[in-house]
CSV table of C-alpha atoms in Angstrom, one decimal:
chain,number,residue,atom,x,y,z
O,1,MET,CA,17.0,-52.9,61.8
O,2,ALA,CA,13.4,-53.0,59.8
O,3,PRO,CA,11.0,-49.7,58.5
O,4,VAL,CA,8.6,-49.6,62.0
O,5,SER,CA,5.7,-48.4,61.4
O,6,SER,CA,3.8,-49.6,64.5
O,7,VAL,CA,4.9,-50.9,67.6
O,8,GLY,CA,3.1,-52.5,70.5
O,9,VAL,CA,4.0,-51.2,74.2
O,10,GLY,CA,2.3,-52.9,76.7
O,11,ASN,CA,-1.6,-52.6,75.2
O,12,ALA,CA,-0.7,-49.3,73.4
O,13,PRO,CA,0.4,-49.7,69.8
O,14,VAL,CA,2.6,-46.3,69.0
O,15,SER,CA,3.5,-45.0,65.4
O,16,SER,CA,6.7,-44.3,64.2
O,17,ASP,CA,6.2,-40.9,64.1
O,18,ASP,CA,5.5,-40.7,67.9
O,19,LEU,CA,8.3,-42.2,68.1
O,20,VAL,CA,10.3,-40.0,66.2
O,21,GLY,CA,8.5,-36.9,68.1
O,22,ALA,CA,9.7,-38.3,71.2
O,23,LEU,CA,13.1,-37.9,70.1
O,24,LEU,CA,12.5,-34.3,68.5
O,25,GLY,CA,11.0,-33.1,71.9
O,26,GLY,CA,7.5,-32.4,71.0
O,27,VAL,CA,6.9,-32.9,66.8
O,28,PRO,CA,3.4,-34.9,66.6
O,29,GLY,CA,0.4,-35.0,68.7
O,30,ASP,CA,1.1,-32.5,71.0
O,31,GLY,CA,-1.2,-29.5,70.3
O,32,PRO,CA,0.0,-26.0,71.3
O,33,HIS,CA,3.6,-26.6,70.1
O,34,ASP,CA,3.8,-24.8,66.6
O,35,GLY,CA,7.0,-26.6,65.4
O,36,GLY,CA,9.4,-23.2,66.1
O,37,ARG,CA,6.2,-21.1,63.7
O,38,GLY,CA,6.0,-18.8,66.3
O,39,ALA,CA,6.2,-15.5,63.8
O,40,ALA,CA,3.1,-17.1,62.4
O,41,VAL,CA,1.2,-15.5,65.1
O,42,GLY,CA,3.7,-12.4,65.6
O,43,ALA,CA,7.2,-13.6,67.3
O,44,ALA,CA,9.5,-16.1,66.7
O,45,ASN,CA,9.5,-19.3,68.7
O,46,THR,CA,12.3,-19.2,71.2
O,47,ARG,CA,11.4,-22.1,73.6
O,48,ASP,CA,13.2,-24.8,74.4
O,49,PRO,CA,12.0,-27.7,72.9
O,50,GLY,CA,8.9,-29.3,75.4
O,51,PRO,CA,7.3,-32.8,76.5
O,52,VAL,CA,5.8,-34.9,73.8
O,53,GLY,CA,2.6,-35.2,73.2
O,54,PRO,CA,0.2,-38.4,74.1
O,55,VAL,CA,2.5,-41.1,72.7
O,56,GLY,CA,1.9,-43.4,75.6
O,57,PRO,CA,4.4,-44.4,77.8
O,58,VAL,CA,7.5,-44.4,75.3
O,59,GLY,CA,10.0,-42.1,76.4
O,60,ALA,CA,13.0,-40.5,74.4
O,61,GLU,CA,15.4,-43.3,75.1
O,62,MET,CA,12.9,-46.3,74.4
O,63,ALA,CA,11.7,-44.6,71.5
O,64,ALA,CA,15.8,-44.4,69.8
O,65,VAL,CA,15.8,-48.7,70.7
O,66,LEU,CA,12.3,-49.0,69.0
O,67,LEU,CA,13.6,-47.2,66.2
O,68,GLY,CA,17.2,-49.2,66.6
O,69,LEU,CA,19.1,-46.1,66.2
O,70,PRO,CA,22.7,-45.8,67.7
O,71,GLU,CA,23.4,-44.5,71.7
O,72,HIS,CA,25.8,-42.5,69.9
O,73,GLY,CA,25.9,-39.8,67.4
O,74,PRO,CA,27.2,-38.1,65.2
O,75,TYR,CA,23.5,-37.4,64.3
O,76,ALA,CA,22.0,-34.4,62.4
O,77,VAL,CA,18.0,-33.1,62.0
O,78,LEU,CA,16.5,-31.9,59.4
O,79,ALA,CA,13.3,-29.5,58.8
O,80,LEU,CA,11.6,-29.9,55.5
O,81,THR,CA,9.5,-26.9,54.3
O,82,SER,CA,7.5,-26.1,50.6
O,83,VAL,CA,7.6,-22.8,49.7
O,84,VAL,CA,5.3,-23.6,46.7
O,85,ASP,CA,2.1,-22.8,48.7
O,86,ASP,CA,1.0,-20.8,51.2
O,87,GLY,CA,1.5,-23.2,54.2
O,88,GLY,CA,-2.0,-23.1,55.0
O,89,PRO,CA,-3.7,-25.9,57.4
O,90,GLN,CA,-5.1,-27.9,54.5
O,91,GLY,CA,-2.3,-28.1,52.3
O,92,HIS,CA,-0.5,-28.9,56.0
O,93,LEU,CA,-2.7,-32.1,55.9
O,94,ALA,CA,-2.3,-33.3,52.3
O,95,SER,CA,1.4,-32.7,52.6
O,96,ARG,CA,0.7,-35.3,55.7
O,97,ASP,CA,-0.8,-37.8,54.0
O,98,ALA,CA,1.6,-37.9,51.2
O,99,ALA,CA,4.4,-37.8,53.5
O,100,ARG,CA,3.4,-40.9,55.4
O,101,SER,CA,2.5,-43.3,52.2
O,102,ALA,CA,5.8,-42.5,50.8
O,103,GLY,CA,7.9,-44.7,51.8
O,104,GLY,CA,7.1,-45.2,56.2
O,105,ALA,CA,9.6,-43.7,58.7
O,106,GLY,CA,13.6,-45.8,58.7
O,107,ALA,CA,13.6,-45.7,55.3
O,108,PRO,CA,17.2,-45.6,54.2
O,109,GLY,CA,18.7,-43.1,52.4
O,110,ALA,CA,15.4,-41.2,51.4
O,111,LEU,CA,12.4,-38.9,52.4
O,112,GLY,CA,9.1,-39.1,50.8
O,113,ALA,CA,7.7,-34.8,51.7
O,114,THR,CA,5.1,-34.0,49.1
O,115,SER,CA,3.9,-31.0,49.4
O,116,GLY,CA,-0.3,-29.8,49.3
O,117,PRO,CA,-2.1,-28.7,46.5
O,118,ALA,CA,0.3,-27.1,44.6
O,119,GLY,CA,2.4,-30.4,43.5
O,120,ALA,CA,6.1,-29.8,44.4
O,121,PRO,CA,7.8,-32.9,43.8
O,122,GLY,CA,8.7,-34.9,46.8
O,123,GLY,CA,11.8,-37.1,47.2
O,124,LEU,CA,15.0,-35.6,48.8
O,125,GLN,CA,17.9,-37.9,48.5
O,126,VAL,CA,19.8,-38.8,51.5
O,127,GLY,CA,24.0,-39.8,51.4
O,128,SER,CA,24.6,-42.9,51.0
O,129,GLY,CA,25.3,-44.6,54.6
O,130,MET,CA,23.3,-42.5,56.6
O,131,ARG,CA,20.2,-43.6,58.5
O,132,THR,CA,17.5,-41.7,58.1
O,133,VAL,CA,14.1,-41.8,60.0
O,134,TRP,CA,11.2,-39.2,59.7
O,135,CYS,CA,8.0,-38.2,60.4
O,136,ALA,CA,5.5,-35.9,58.8
O,137,ALA,CA,5.1,-32.3,61.7
O,138,PRO,CA,1.9,-31.8,62.7
O,139,PRO,CA,-0.7,-28.9,61.0
O,140,PRO,CA,0.1,-25.3,62.5
O,141,PRO,CA,-2.4,-23.5,64.5
O,142,PRO,CA,-4.3,-21.0,62.5
O,143,PRO,CA,-2.9,-17.6,61.9
O,144,PRO,CA,-4.8,-14.3,63.3
O,145,PRO,CA,-7.5,-13.3,60.5
O,146,GLY,CA,-6.5,-11.6,57.8
O,147,GLN,CA,-3.1,-12.6,58.7
O,148,ARG,CA,-0.8,-15.0,56.6
O,149,TYR,CA,2.1,-17.4,57.9
O,150,ALA,CA,5.0,-15.0,59.1
O,151,GLY,CA,8.2,-17.8,58.2
O,152,PRO,CA,8.3,-21.2,56.5
O,153,VAL,CA,6.0,-24.0,57.9
O,154,VAL,CA,7.6,-27.0,58.7
O,155,ARG,CA,6.2,-30.1,56.8
O,156,ALA,CA,8.5,-33.2,57.9
O,157,HIS,CA,11.6,-33.5,60.2
O,158,ALA,CA,14.2,-36.5,59.9
O,159,ILE,CA,16.3,-38.0,62.1
O,160,VAL,CA,19.4,-38.3,60.2
O,161,HIS,CA,22.5,-40.5,62.0
O,162,LEU,CA,25.8,-39.9,59.8
O,163,GLY,CA,28.2,-42.8,60.8
O,164,ASP,CA,31.2,-42.2,59.5
O,165,ALA,CA,30.3,-39.4,57.6
O,166,GLU,CA,30.6,-35.4,58.4
O,167,LEU,CA,27.6,-33.2,58.6
O,168,THR,CA,29.3,-31.9,55.1
O,169,ASP,CA,28.8,-35.2,53.1
O,170,LEU,CA,24.9,-34.5,54.5
O,171,VAL,CA,24.9,-31.1,53.2
O,172,LYS,CA,26.7,-32.1,49.8
O,173,ALA,CA,24.1,-34.9,49.3
O,174,LEU,CA,21.1,-33.1,50.2
O,175,ASP,CA,20.0,-32.1,46.5
O,176,PRO,CA,16.0,-31.0,47.3
O,177,PRO,CA,13.9,-30.5,44.3
O,178,PRO,CA,12.2,-27.3,43.4
O,179,GLY,CA,9.3,-26.5,45.9
O,180,LEU,CA,10.8,-27.9,48.7
O,181,ARG,CA,13.9,-26.3,51.3
O,182,VAL,CA,15.8,-28.0,53.9
O,183,GLY,CA,17.1,-26.2,57.2
O,184,VAL,CA,20.0,-28.7,58.4
O,185,SER,CA,21.3,-28.9,62.2
O,186,PRO,CA,25.1,-28.8,63.2
O,187,ALA,CA,26.2,-32.3,64.0
O,188,VAL,CA,24.5,-33.4,67.9
O,189,ASP,CA,25.9,-36.6,69.4
O,190,GLY,CA,23.4,-38.4,70.7
O,191,PRO,CA,19.8,-39.0,70.7
O,192,ALA,CA,19.4,-37.1,73.8
O,193,LYS,CA,20.3,-34.1,71.9
O,194,LEU,CA,18.1,-34.5,69.2
O,195,ALA,CA,15.1,-32.1,70.7
O,196,ARG,CA,17.3,-29.4,70.6
O,197,GLY,CA,18.7,-30.5,66.7
O,198,ARG,CA,15.2,-30.3,65.7
O,199,VAL,CA,15.0,-26.4,67.1
O,200,LEU,CA,18.3,-25.2,65.0
O,201,ALA,CA,17.3,-26.6,62.2
O,202,GLU,CA,13.6,-24.5,62.3
O,203,ARG,CA,16.2,-22.0,63.1
O,204,ALA,CA,17.6,-22.6,59.7
O,205,LEU,CA,14.8,-22.3,57.7
O,206,ARG,CA,14.3,-18.8,59.3
O,207,ALA,CA,18.0,-17.2,58.9
O,208,ASN,CA,18.5,-18.3,55.6
O,209,PRO,CA,14.8,-18.3,53.8
O,210,ASP,CA,16.3,-18.1,50.0
O,211,ALA,CA,18.3,-21.5,50.5
O,212,PRO,CA,17.1,-24.6,49.2
O,213,VAL,CA,19.7,-26.2,51.9
O,214,ALA,CA,20.1,-24.0,54.9
O,215,VAL,CA,22.5,-24.5,57.4
O,216,LEU,CA,22.8,-23.1,60.3
O,217,GLU,CA,26.4,-23.0,60.7
O,218,GLU,CA,26.6,-20.3,57.7
O,219,ARG,CA,23.9,-18.4,58.8
O,220,LEU,CA,24.5,-17.9,63.0
O,221,PRO,CA,23.9,-13.8,63.1
O,222,ALA,CA,21.0,-14.4,60.2
O,223,ALA,CA,19.4,-16.5,63.2
O,224,VAL,CA,20.4,-14.5,65.8
O,225,VAL,CA,18.2,-11.7,64.2
O,226,ALA,CA,15.4,-14.2,62.9
O,227,ASP,CA,14.9,-15.1,66.8
O,228,SER,CA,14.7,-11.8,67.8
O,229,PRO,CA,12.6,-9.6,65.8
O,230,ASP,CA,12.1,-6.4,68.1
O,231,LEU,CA,15.4,-6.4,67.5
O,232,ALA,CA,15.7,-6.8,63.9
O,233,ARG,CA,13.4,-3.9,63.5
O,234,LEU,CA,15.4,-1.4,65.5
O,235,LEU,CA,18.5,-2.5,63.2
O,236,ILE,CA,17.0,-2.0,60.4
O,237,SER,CA,15.6,1.4,61.3
O,238,ARG,CA,19.1,2.6,62.6
O,239,ALA,CA,21.7,1.3,59.8
O,240,LEU,CA,19.4,1.0,56.5
O,241,GLY,CA,15.9,3.4,57.5
O,242,PRO,CA,17.3,6.5,55.2
O,243,VAL,CA,17.9,4.0,52.4
O,244,LEU,CA,14.9,2.1,52.5
O,245,GLU,CA,12.7,5.6,51.7
O,246,LEU,CA,14.5,6.1,48.4
O,247,PRO,CA,12.8,4.8,45.5
O,248,CYS,CA,12.4,1.6,45.3
O,249,ALA,CA,15.1,1.0,42.0
O,250,ASP,CA,17.4,3.5,43.9
O,251,ARG,CA,17.0,1.4,47.3
O,252,ASP,CA,17.8,-1.9,45.2
O,253,SER,CA,20.3,-1.0,43.8
O,254,LEU,CA,22.2,0.4,47.2
O,255,LEU,CA,21.4,-2.5,49.1
O,256,SER,CA,22.3,-5.2,46.4
O,257,THR,CA,26.0,-3.5,46.0
O,258,LEU,CA,26.0,-3.1,50.3
O,259,ARG,CA,25.6,-6.6,50.2
O,260,ALA,CA,27.9,-7.6,47.6
O,261,TRP,CA,30.8,-5.6,49.0
O,262,LEU,CA,30.1,-7.2,52.2
O,263,GLU,CA,29.8,-10.8,50.8
O,264,SER,CA,33.2,-9.5,48.9
O,265,GLY,CA,34.8,-9.1,52.3
O,266,GLY,CA,34.9,-4.7,51.5
O,267,SER,CA,36.6,-5.1,48.3
O,268,THR,CA,35.1,-2.8,45.7
O,269,ARG,CA,36.9,-4.8,42.7
O,270,ARG,CA,35.5,-7.8,43.6
O,271,ALA,CA,31.8,-6.4,44.4
O,272,GLY,CA,32.1,-4.6,40.6
O,273,ASN,CA,33.0,-8.1,39.3
O,274,ARG,CA,29.8,-9.8,40.8
O,275,LEU,CA,27.4,-6.5,39.8
O,276,PHE,CA,29.1,-6.0,36.7
O,277,TYR,CA,29.8,-2.3,37.5
O,278,HIS,CA,33.0,-0.8,37.5
O,279,PRO,CA,34.9,-0.6,41.1
O,280,ASN,CA,33.8,3.4,41.4
O,281,THR,CA,30.8,2.7,40.5
O,282,VAL,CA,30.4,0.7,43.9
O,283,LEU,CA,32.5,3.0,45.7
O,284,ASN,CA,30.0,5.9,44.9
O,285,ARG,CA,27.5,3.8,46.2
O,286,LEU,CA,29.0,3.2,49.6
O,287,ARG,CA,29.7,7.0,49.9
O,288,ARG,CA,25.9,8.1,48.8
O,289,TYR,CA,25.0,5.1,51.9
O,290,GLU,CA,27.5,6.6,54.4
O,291,GLN,CA,26.2,10.6,53.2
O,292,LEU,CA,22.1,9.1,53.6
O,293,THR,CA,22.7,7.6,56.7
O,294,GLY,CA,26.3,9.7,58.6
O,295,ARG,CA,27.7,6.0,59.2
O,296,LEU,CA,31.1,5.3,58.1
O,297,LEU,CA,31.5,2.1,56.9
O,298,GLY,CA,35.4,1.9,58.1
O,299,ASP,CA,33.8,2.0,61.7
O,300,PRO,CA,33.8,-1.8,62.1
O,301,VAL,CA,30.7,-1.6,64.9
O,302,SER,CA,28.7,0.5,61.5
O,303,VAL,CA,29.7,-2.6,59.1
O,304,VAL,CA,28.9,-5.3,62.0
O,305,GLU,CA,25.4,-3.5,62.3
O,306,LEU,CA,24.9,-3.2,58.7
O,307,SER,CA,25.3,-6.8,58.1
O,308,LEU,CA,22.9,-7.0,60.3
O,309,ALA,CA,20.5,-5.3,59.3
O,310,LEU,CA,20.7,-6.4,56.1
O,311,ASP,CA,19.8,-10.1,56.8
O,312,ALA,CA,17.0,-8.7,59.0
O,313,TYR,CA,15.3,-7.0,56.1
O,314,ARG,CA,16.5,-9.5,54.0
O,315,ILE,CA,14.7,-12.1,56.6
O,316,ALA,CA,11.3,-9.6,56.7
O,317,GLU,CA,10.9,-9.6,53.5
O,318,THR,CA,10.5,-13.0,52.7
O,319,ARG,CA,8.1,-13.4,55.1
């Protein structure tokens, strides 16, 4: 099917943005929806996707037909964000206009997504054999006076029909240019589940703020704390409170050692190799953590809480 820019339903023309929005559960044209950016006003958005805004008589089922999307999956949803400006509404509108002129919905194989005034590159290649339709996201509501956006501002969404490919094939093919990050949902079976996929793709961005390609299924514990900011603060205080009171250099070296040790499966030798430290240095820092906090790293519950607290702290530091 050829790319769709505008179709007529009855006497009302419907844009391709509205068609994709109908599938994603309220992306364009629905003023109260903030694209998963509830954190911008102090709390993460954990709502289920609501109804789409004014798209005339087009529902999700008809939207899929008009876009030529198969009834069955597998599908994935991508959420794109820029990391080179402050995510303000002005930059967002510039991004939206540039994205719309970059190729049009339905263009197979590539996504146009250009940032605002900071001028990030705008091409995102998707693997061959995967059908892609996309739309620019609406501008977010302004944050409260004196505050900045507290999470990634989503610039565009993409629906990817994987065809015979696996989700891992899509992830391997994604190579965003500098200044662009991509959140990837789990695979879903058909158009009816794409709205949930959008929510999960946006959660992937929040859960892994350092990654150019953030895959939700690789960061599920981090996604839990990202969506529960109050509990995240309690975890940080409980597991890291005394560490965060140290001078900056001591704090950062201890935090990096704890992360490396956890990512190395609890091996002081592998953690030392990652950090270019002697294993005894790693061991001494782990003991210092235990002395500071009174928590034992041989206790599985303490280790789980430490891992979640480190994720929560890293996410909070990027906001």
